[in-house]
Amino acid sequence: MSDQYDADMVAQYDRGFTEIPLRRYVELPSVYQILGDVTGLCVLDLACGTGYYAKELRRRGAARVVGADLSEAMIRATRAQEEKAPLGVEYVHADAGALEHLGDFNVVTGIHLLHYASSLEHLNGMCQSISRHLKPAGRFIGYQLNYDVARKPHYYDKYGFNLRISEQARDGQPFIFSVTLGDYTSPDITAYYWSKQSLESALHDAGLTGLRWVAPAPSPEGIEKQGADFWADVMRSPFELIVIGTKS
Ligand SMILES: C[S@@+](CC[C@H](N)C(=O)[O-])C[C@H]1O[C@@H](n2cnc3c(N)ncnc32)[C@H](O)[C@@H]1O
């Protein structure tokens, strides 16, 4: 699996990906709500990127936070930030599909992770990494494309995402997307189509039970700032979903 996130992307990502309204007012508050109180918990954040969630969860009182990411540039940038403003987050440069044992965690997050699995073997490897790192009754929280609606071309342009997934996409097929932030548009990024059913099977086979999908919703602040009309499409057909499972 190649590392698509180079230094330029990292700078742009850090500069403002979080400012995209969909992320700021829908993704972040929805994920925090599902996570609940993390005080004293051990959290492994897979595909941590520049450590946005890892840092925030540590600030919110998590006892141990480890972030792992495939991109050397992402890990280098986030380690440099940790050196400048230490929060005590540990960062590991690794493929989530082939992870050495990093400890036992109450929560594993995979925010925009599973669609980078480039084969069924890779997907199973990611799900096994998730399961192996969870204590019994520990929770996995993933943030995923909702492929039922994401295949509709241009559906999400207004939210800053340009996805090119064929209507006939099958499991393991690559697709291209880019993200627009103001006058910056990211280079094309390759990800892979996995049906909800395949994701559920891989998570279930790895030892996660009680799998459920939850639609993220705009926060009251987001509705106030952007207006209810702006969010009507995402409310009607959520483009991304949160998947939750428990280690049995
Ligand atoms: C869109 S970013 C999300 C970063 C972070 N989760 C966030 O929400 O801010 C996706 C990240 O997944 C990472 N990634 C892609 N494939 C991966 C893999 N096989 N193992 C670990 N990280 C991976 C990329 O390097 C990138 O940092």
mmCIF file of C-alpha atoms and ligand atoms in Angstrom:
data_model
loop_
_atom_site.group_PDB
_atom_site.id
_atom_site.type_symbol
_atom_site.label_atom_id
_atom_site.label_comp_id
_atom_site.label_asym_id
_atom_site.label_seq_id
_atom_site.Cartn_x
_atom_site.Cartn_y
_atom_site.Cartn_z
ATOM 1 C CA MET A 1 0.000 0.000 0.000
ATOM 2 C CA SER A 2 1.624 3.242 -1.061
ATOM 3 C CA ASP A 3 1.691 6.382 1.034
ATOM 4 C CA GLN A 4 -0.378 9.006 -0.813
ATOM 5 C CA TYR A 5 -0.130 11.749 1.758
ATOM 6 C CA ASP A 6 3.029 13.718 0.986
ATOM 7 C CA ALA A 7 4.414 16.787 2.782
ATOM 8 C CA ASP A 8 2.349 19.263 0.729
ATOM 9 C CA MET A 9 -0.868 17.401 1.466
ATOM 10 C CA VAL A 10 0.070 17.260 5.131
ATOM 11 C CA ALA A 11 0.507 21.045 5.282
ATOM 12 C CA GLN A 12 -2.852 21.592 3.563
ATOM 13 C CA TYR A 13 -4.522 18.979 5.715
ATOM 14 C CA ASP A 14 -3.281 20.537 8.879
ATOM 15 C CA ARG A 15 -4.030 24.053 7.656
ATOM 16 C CA GLY A 16 -7.644 23.560 7.081
ATOM 17 C CA PHE A 17 -9.205 20.185 6.434
ATOM 18 C CA THR A 18 -10.817 20.545 9.814
ATOM 19 C CA GLU A 19 -12.418 23.810 8.688
ATOM 20 C CA ILE A 20 -14.540 22.026 6.079
ATOM 21 C CA PRO A 21 -18.084 22.474 7.438
ATOM 22 C CA LEU A 22 -18.909 18.792 6.942
ATOM 23 C CA ARG A 23 -16.037 17.801 9.178
ATOM 24 C CA ARG A 24 -16.315 20.619 11.677
ATOM 25 C CA TYR A 25 -20.055 20.567 12.221
ATOM 26 C CA VAL A 26 -20.976 16.958 11.401
ATOM 27 C CA GLU A 27 -18.064 14.534 11.694
ATOM 28 C CA LEU A 28 -16.247 15.869 14.758
ATOM 29 C CA PRO A 29 -19.270 16.440 17.028
ATOM 30 C CA SER A 30 -20.837 13.121 15.981
ATOM 31 C CA VAL A 31 -17.655 11.169 16.707
ATOM 32 C CA TYR A 32 -17.162 12.898 20.068
ATOM 33 C CA GLN A 33 -20.749 12.187 21.012
ATOM 34 C CA ILE A 34 -20.359 8.463 20.280
ATOM 35 C CA LEU A 35 -17.010 8.368 22.067
ATOM 36 C CA GLY A 36 -18.522 9.944 25.185
ATOM 37 C CA ASP A 37 -16.333 10.549 28.201
ATOM 38 C CA VAL A 38 -12.814 9.278 27.483
ATOM 39 C CA THR A 39 -11.351 10.204 30.861
ATOM 40 C CA GLY A 40 -8.837 7.574 31.953
ATOM 41 C CA LEU A 41 -9.280 5.434 28.817
ATOM 42 C CA CYS A 42 -6.567 4.004 26.558
ATOM 43 C CA VAL A 43 -7.248 4.886 22.923
ATOM 44 C CA LEU A 44 -5.581 3.667 19.737
ATOM 45 C CA ASP A 45 -6.246 5.974 16.787
ATOM 46 C CA LEU A 46 -5.597 4.138 13.521
ATOM 47 C CA ALA A 47 -4.992 6.295 10.424
ATOM 48 C CA CYS A 48 -4.373 9.152 12.845
ATOM 49 C CA GLY A 49 -3.107 11.502 10.116
ATOM 50 C CA THR A 50 -1.792 14.650 11.746
ATOM 51 C CA GLY A 51 -3.195 13.448 15.066
ATOM 52 C CA TYR A 52 -6.256 15.685 15.205
ATOM 53 C CA TYR A 53 -8.344 13.176 17.140
ATOM 54 C CA ALA A 54 -5.390 11.710 19.055
ATOM 55 C CA LYS A 55 -4.504 15.136 20.461
ATOM 56 C CA GLU A 56 -8.089 16.060 21.234
ATOM 57 C CA LEU A 57 -8.763 12.785 23.057
ATOM 58 C CA ARG A 58 -5.681 13.273 25.176
ATOM 59 C CA ARG A 59 -6.855 16.829 25.986
ATOM 60 C CA ARG A 60 -10.204 15.330 26.947
ATOM 61 C CA GLY A 61 -8.510 13.179 29.564
ATOM 62 C CA ALA A 62 -7.623 9.864 27.875
ATOM 63 C CA ALA A 63 -4.879 8.206 29.930
ATOM 64 C CA ARG A 64 -2.938 6.797 26.978
ATOM 65 C CA VAL A 65 -3.320 7.710 23.319
ATOM 66 C CA VAL A 66 -1.382 6.071 20.496
ATOM 67 C CA GLY A 67 -1.768 7.246 16.914
ATOM 68 C CA ALA A 68 -0.672 5.055 13.987
ATOM 69 C CA ASP A 69 -0.499 6.058 10.346
ATOM 70 C CA LEU A 70 0.935 4.732 7.104
ATOM 71 C CA SER A 71 2.154 8.139 5.956
ATOM 72 C CA GLU A 72 5.676 8.999 7.006
ATOM 73 C CA ALA A 73 4.987 12.678 6.268
ATOM 74 C CA MET A 74 1.913 12.695 8.537
ATOM 75 C CA ILE A 75 3.788 10.998 11.386
ATOM 76 C CA ARG A 76 6.828 13.273 10.980
ATOM 77 C CA ALA A 77 4.600 16.388 11.119
ATOM 78 C CA THR A 78 2.653 15.225 14.126
ATOM 79 C CA ARG A 79 5.754 14.131 16.034
ATOM 80 C CA ALA A 80 7.243 17.593 15.400
ATOM 81 C CA GLN A 81 4.077 19.143 16.878
ATOM 82 C CA GLU A 82 4.289 16.794 19.860
ATOM 83 C CA GLU A 83 7.866 17.931 20.448
ATOM 84 C CA LYS A 84 6.837 21.601 20.335
ATOM 85 C CA ALA A 85 3.711 21.229 22.454
ATOM 86 C CA PRO A 86 3.890 17.890 24.279
ATOM 87 C CA LEU A 87 0.610 16.185 25.099
ATOM 88 C CA GLY A 88 2.076 12.754 25.713
ATOM 89 C CA VAL A 89 0.590 11.167 22.575
ATOM 90 C CA GLU A 90 2.671 8.331 21.096
ATOM 91 C CA TYR A 91 2.895 8.081 17.310
ATOM 92 C CA VAL A 92 3.746 4.990 15.294
ATOM 93 C CA HIS A 93 4.527 4.815 11.597
ATOM 94 C CA ALA A 94 2.774 1.640 10.468
ATOM 95 C CA ASP A 95 0.223 0.068 8.166
ATOM 96 C CA ALA A 96 -2.940 -0.595 10.174
ATOM 97 C CA GLY A 97 -3.198 -3.879 8.308
ATOM 98 C CA ALA A 98 0.091 -5.158 9.712
ATOM 99 C CA LEU A 99 0.525 -3.664 13.124
ATOM 100 C CA GLU A 100 2.848 -4.895 15.846
ATOM 101 C CA HIS A 101 1.142 -5.198 19.229
ATOM 102 C CA LEU A 102 0.967 -1.754 20.831
ATOM 103 C CA GLY A 103 -0.941 -2.684 24.000
ATOM 104 C CA ASP A 104 -4.521 -3.204 25.143
ATOM 105 C CA PHE A 105 -7.004 -0.413 24.544
ATOM 106 C CA ASN A 106 -10.525 0.501 25.646
ATOM 107 C CA VAL A 107 -11.232 2.185 22.337
ATOM 108 C CA VAL A 108 -9.823 1.875 18.821
ATOM 109 C CA THR A 109 -10.799 4.576 16.357
ATOM 110 C CA GLY A 110 -10.466 4.334 12.586
ATOM 111 C CA ILE A 111 -11.626 7.638 11.180
ATOM 112 C CA HIS A 112 -11.392 7.366 7.363
ATOM 113 C CA LEU A 113 -9.412 4.136 7.631
ATOM 114 C CA LEU A 114 -11.132 1.075 6.189
ATOM 115 C CA HIS A 115 -11.577 2.404 2.644
ATOM 116 C CA TYR A 116 -7.778 2.347 2.296
ATOM 117 C CA ALA A 117 -7.760 -1.456 2.468
ATOM 118 C CA SER A 118 -6.542 -2.393 -0.998
ATOM 119 C CA SER A 119 -7.472 -6.093 -0.910
ATOM 120 C CA LEU A 120 -9.646 -8.419 1.134
ATOM 121 C CA GLU A 121 -6.500 -9.656 2.871
ATOM 122 C CA HIS A 122 -5.600 -6.055 3.740
ATOM 123 C CA LEU A 123 -9.130 -5.339 5.008
ATOM 124 C CA ASN A 124 -9.050 -8.476 7.177
ATOM 125 C CA GLY A 125 -5.609 -7.441 8.456
ATOM 126 C CA MET A 126 -6.963 -4.017 9.497
ATOM 127 C CA CYS A 127 -9.957 -5.563 11.258
ATOM 128 C CA GLN A 128 -7.711 -8.064 13.056
ATOM 129 C CA SER A 129 -5.434 -5.218 14.179
ATOM 130 C CA ILE A 130 -8.492 -3.425 15.554
ATOM 131 C CA SER A 131 -9.724 -6.502 17.402
ATOM 132 C CA ARG A 132 -6.304 -7.583 18.736
ATOM 133 C CA HIS A 133 -5.803 -4.180 20.317
ATOM 134 C CA LEU A 134 -9.144 -4.073 22.111
ATOM 135 C CA LYS A 135 -9.686 -5.249 25.672
ATOM 136 C CA PRO A 136 -12.806 -7.391 26.154
ATOM 137 C CA ALA A 137 -15.858 -5.103 25.827
ATOM 138 C CA GLY A 138 -13.643 -2.454 24.221
ATOM 139 C CA ARG A 139 -15.204 -0.447 21.389
ATOM 140 C CA PHE A 140 -14.258 0.196 17.784
ATOM 141 C CA ILE A 141 -15.508 3.447 16.284
ATOM 142 C CA GLY A 142 -14.987 3.890 12.576
ATOM 143 C CA TYR A 143 -16.018 6.682 10.237
ATOM 144 C CA GLN A 144 -16.796 5.380 6.797
ATOM 145 C CA LEU A 145 -18.233 6.297 3.455
ATOM 146 C CA ASN A 146 -21.851 5.267 3.148
ATOM 147 C CA TYR A 147 -21.469 3.511 -0.164
ATOM 148 C CA ASP A 148 -25.200 3.322 -0.776
ATOM 149 C CA VAL A 149 -25.295 7.048 -1.415
ATOM 150 C CA ALA A 150 -21.643 7.925 -2.026
ATOM 151 C CA ARG A 151 -21.787 6.324 -5.456
ATOM 152 C CA LYS A 152 -24.058 9.087 -6.725
ATOM 153 C CA PRO A 153 -21.793 11.358 -8.775
ATOM 154 C CA HIS A 154 -21.364 14.954 -7.577
ATOM 155 C CA TYR A 155 -23.780 14.386 -4.741
ATOM 156 C CA TYR A 156 -21.292 15.814 -2.316
ATOM 157 C CA ASP A 157 -19.635 18.578 -4.304
ATOM 158 C CA LYS A 158 -21.263 21.262 -2.214
ATOM 159 C CA TYR A 159 -19.688 19.804 0.911
ATOM 160 C CA GLY A 160 -16.183 19.930 -0.611
ATOM 161 C CA PHE A 161 -15.842 16.276 -1.610
ATOM 162 C CA ASN A 162 -15.485 15.046 -5.137
ATOM 163 C CA LEU A 163 -15.904 11.304 -5.349
ATOM 164 C CA ARG A 164 -15.590 9.236 -8.462
ATOM 165 C CA ILE A 165 -17.027 5.844 -7.607
ATOM 166 C CA SER A 166 -18.646 3.883 -10.383
ATOM 167 C CA GLU A 167 -22.294 2.996 -9.865
ATOM 168 C CA GLN A 168 -21.285 -0.630 -10.411
ATOM 169 C CA ALA A 169 -18.325 -0.617 -8.024
ATOM 170 C CA ARG A 170 -17.555 -4.004 -6.533
ATOM 171 C CA ASP A 171 -15.650 -5.002 -3.433
ATOM 172 C CA GLY A 172 -11.977 -4.126 -3.617
ATOM 173 C CA GLN A 173 -12.341 -1.858 -6.678
ATOM 174 C CA PRO A 174 -10.324 1.354 -6.491
ATOM 175 C CA PHE A 175 -12.019 4.732 -6.719
ATOM 176 C CA ILE A 176 -10.704 8.277 -6.791
ATOM 177 C CA PHE A 177 -11.637 11.238 -4.674
ATOM 178 C CA SER A 178 -10.371 14.725 -3.951
ATOM 179 C CA VAL A 179 -11.152 17.281 -1.308
ATOM 180 C CA THR A 180 -11.641 21.004 -1.956
ATOM 181 C CA LEU A 181 -10.880 23.551 0.672
ATOM 182 C CA GLY A 182 -11.364 27.145 -0.479
ATOM 183 C CA ASP A 183 -9.029 27.563 -3.454
ATOM 184 C CA TYR A 184 -7.077 24.373 -2.665
ATOM 185 C CA THR A 185 -8.041 21.067 -4.221
ATOM 186 C CA SER A 186 -6.130 17.999 -3.107
ATOM 187 C CA PRO A 187 -4.475 15.723 -5.629
ATOM 188 C CA ASP A 188 -6.479 12.637 -6.531
ATOM 189 C CA ILE A 189 -6.471 10.086 -3.740
ATOM 190 C CA THR A 190 -7.102 6.413 -4.395
ATOM 191 C CA ALA A 191 -9.299 4.466 -2.023
ATOM 192 C CA TYR A 192 -11.197 1.192 -2.371
ATOM 193 C CA TYR A 193 -14.838 0.297 -2.469
ATOM 194 C CA TRP A 194 -16.083 -2.097 0.222
ATOM 195 C CA SER A 195 -19.758 -2.780 0.670
ATOM 196 C CA LYS A 196 -21.254 -2.370 4.105
ATOM 197 C CA GLN A 197 -21.780 -6.122 4.175
ATOM 198 C CA SER A 198 -18.094 -6.830 3.476
ATOM 199 C CA LEU A 199 -17.010 -4.373 6.143
ATOM 200 C CA GLU A 200 -19.377 -5.991 8.621
ATOM 201 C CA SER A 201 -18.126 -9.510 7.746
ATOM 202 C CA ALA A 202 -14.479 -8.508 8.131
ATOM 203 C CA LEU A 203 -15.155 -6.814 11.489
ATOM 204 C CA HIS A 204 -17.315 -9.694 12.687
ATOM 205 C CA ASP A 205 -14.783 -12.366 11.604
ATOM 206 C CA ALA A 206 -12.079 -10.456 13.481
ATOM 207 C CA GLY A 207 -14.098 -10.744 16.715
ATOM 208 C CA LEU A 208 -16.285 -7.641 16.867
ATOM 209 C CA THR A 209 -19.934 -8.009 17.764
ATOM 210 C CA GLY A 210 -22.978 -5.773 18.097
ATOM 211 C CA LEU A 211 -22.050 -3.970 14.895
ATOM 212 C CA ARG A 212 -24.238 -0.988 14.151
ATOM 213 C CA TRP A 213 -24.189 1.981 11.820
ATOM 214 C CA VAL A 214 -25.101 5.441 12.985
ATOM 215 C CA ALA A 215 -25.730 8.464 10.757
ATOM 216 C CA PRO A 216 -23.752 11.525 11.832
ATOM 217 C CA ALA A 217 -25.813 14.690 12.242
ATOM 218 C CA PRO A 218 -24.973 18.399 12.141
ATOM 219 C CA SER A 219 -24.456 20.026 15.507
ATOM 220 C CA PRO A 220 -26.742 22.869 16.659
ATOM 221 C CA GLU A 221 -23.777 25.212 16.034
ATOM 222 C CA GLY A 222 -23.498 23.910 12.458
ATOM 223 C CA ILE A 223 -27.192 24.507 11.834
ATOM 224 C CA GLU A 224 -26.902 28.013 13.219
ATOM 225 C CA LYS A 225 -23.766 28.839 11.188
ATOM 226 C CA GLN A 226 -24.653 27.259 7.839
ATOM 227 C CA GLY A 227 -28.446 27.247 7.934
ATOM 228 C CA ALA A 228 -30.685 24.174 7.967
ATOM 229 C CA ASP A 229 -31.017 24.128 4.146
ATOM 230 C CA PHE A 230 -27.298 23.571 3.711
ATOM 231 C CA TRP A 231 -27.548 20.323 5.663
ATOM 232 C CA ALA A 232 -30.769 19.023 4.106
ATOM 233 C CA ASP A 233 -28.977 16.658 1.675
ATOM 234 C CA VAL A 234 -26.640 15.199 4.249
ATOM 235 C CA MET A 235 -29.535 14.659 6.647
ATOM 236 C CA ARG A 236 -31.623 12.965 3.972
ATOM 237 C CA SER A 237 -28.848 10.757 2.572
ATOM 238 C CA PRO A 238 -25.831 10.614 4.850
ATOM 239 C CA PHE A 239 -22.713 10.378 2.798
ATOM 240 C CA GLU A 240 -20.693 8.934 5.632
ATOM 241 C CA LEU A 241 -21.647 6.674 8.541
ATOM 242 C CA ILE A 242 -20.177 5.780 11.886
ATOM 243 C CA VAL A 243 -19.660 2.063 12.454
ATOM 244 C CA ILE A 244 -19.482 0.810 16.019
ATOM 245 C CA GLY A 245 -18.533 -2.635 17.272
ATOM 246 C CA THR A 246 -17.613 -4.260 20.570
ATOM 247 C CA LYS A 247 -14.855 -6.770 21.248
ATOM 248 C CA SER A 248 -16.465 -9.948 22.464
HETATM 249 C C1 LIG B 1 -8.246 11.384 5.412
HETATM 250 S S1 LIG B 1 -6.872 11.006 6.443
HETATM 251 C C2 LIG B 1 -7.670 10.906 8.048
HETATM 252 C C3 LIG B 1 -6.744 11.215 9.183
HETATM 253 C C4 LIG B 1 -7.399 11.241 10.561
HETATM 254 N N1 LIG B 1 -8.082 10.009 10.882
HETATM 255 C C5 LIG B 1 -8.337 12.397 10.687
HETATM 256 O O1 LIG B 1 -9.546 12.168 10.617
HETATM 257 O O2 LIG B 1 -7.866 13.528 10.831
HETATM 258 C C6 LIG B 1 -6.581 9.324 6.084
HETATM 259 C C7 LIG B 1 -5.315 8.798 6.700
HETATM 260 O O3 LIG B 1 -5.281 7.376 6.517
HETATM 261 C C8 LIG B 1 -3.918 7.008 6.423
HETATM 262 N N2 LIG B 1 -3.829 5.643 5.907
HETATM 263 C C9 LIG B 1 -4.104 5.209 4.666
HETATM 264 N N3 LIG B 1 -3.885 3.884 4.580
HETATM 265 C C10 LIG B 1 -3.470 3.480 5.812
HETATM 266 C C11 LIG B 1 -3.076 2.219 6.335
HETATM 267 N N4 LIG B 1 -3.072 1.130 5.578
HETATM 268 N N5 LIG B 1 -2.681 2.162 7.622
HETATM 269 C C12 LIG B 1 -2.658 3.290 8.402
HETATM 270 N N6 LIG B 1 -3.015 4.509 7.935
HETATM 271 C C13 LIG B 1 -3.425 4.592 6.652
HETATM 272 C C14 LIG B 1 -3.349 8.068 5.513
HETATM 273 O O4 LIG B 1 -1.934 8.116 5.550
HETATM 274 C C15 LIG B 1 -4.023 9.321 6.079
HETATM 275 O O5 LIG B 1 -3.226 9.920 7.070
#
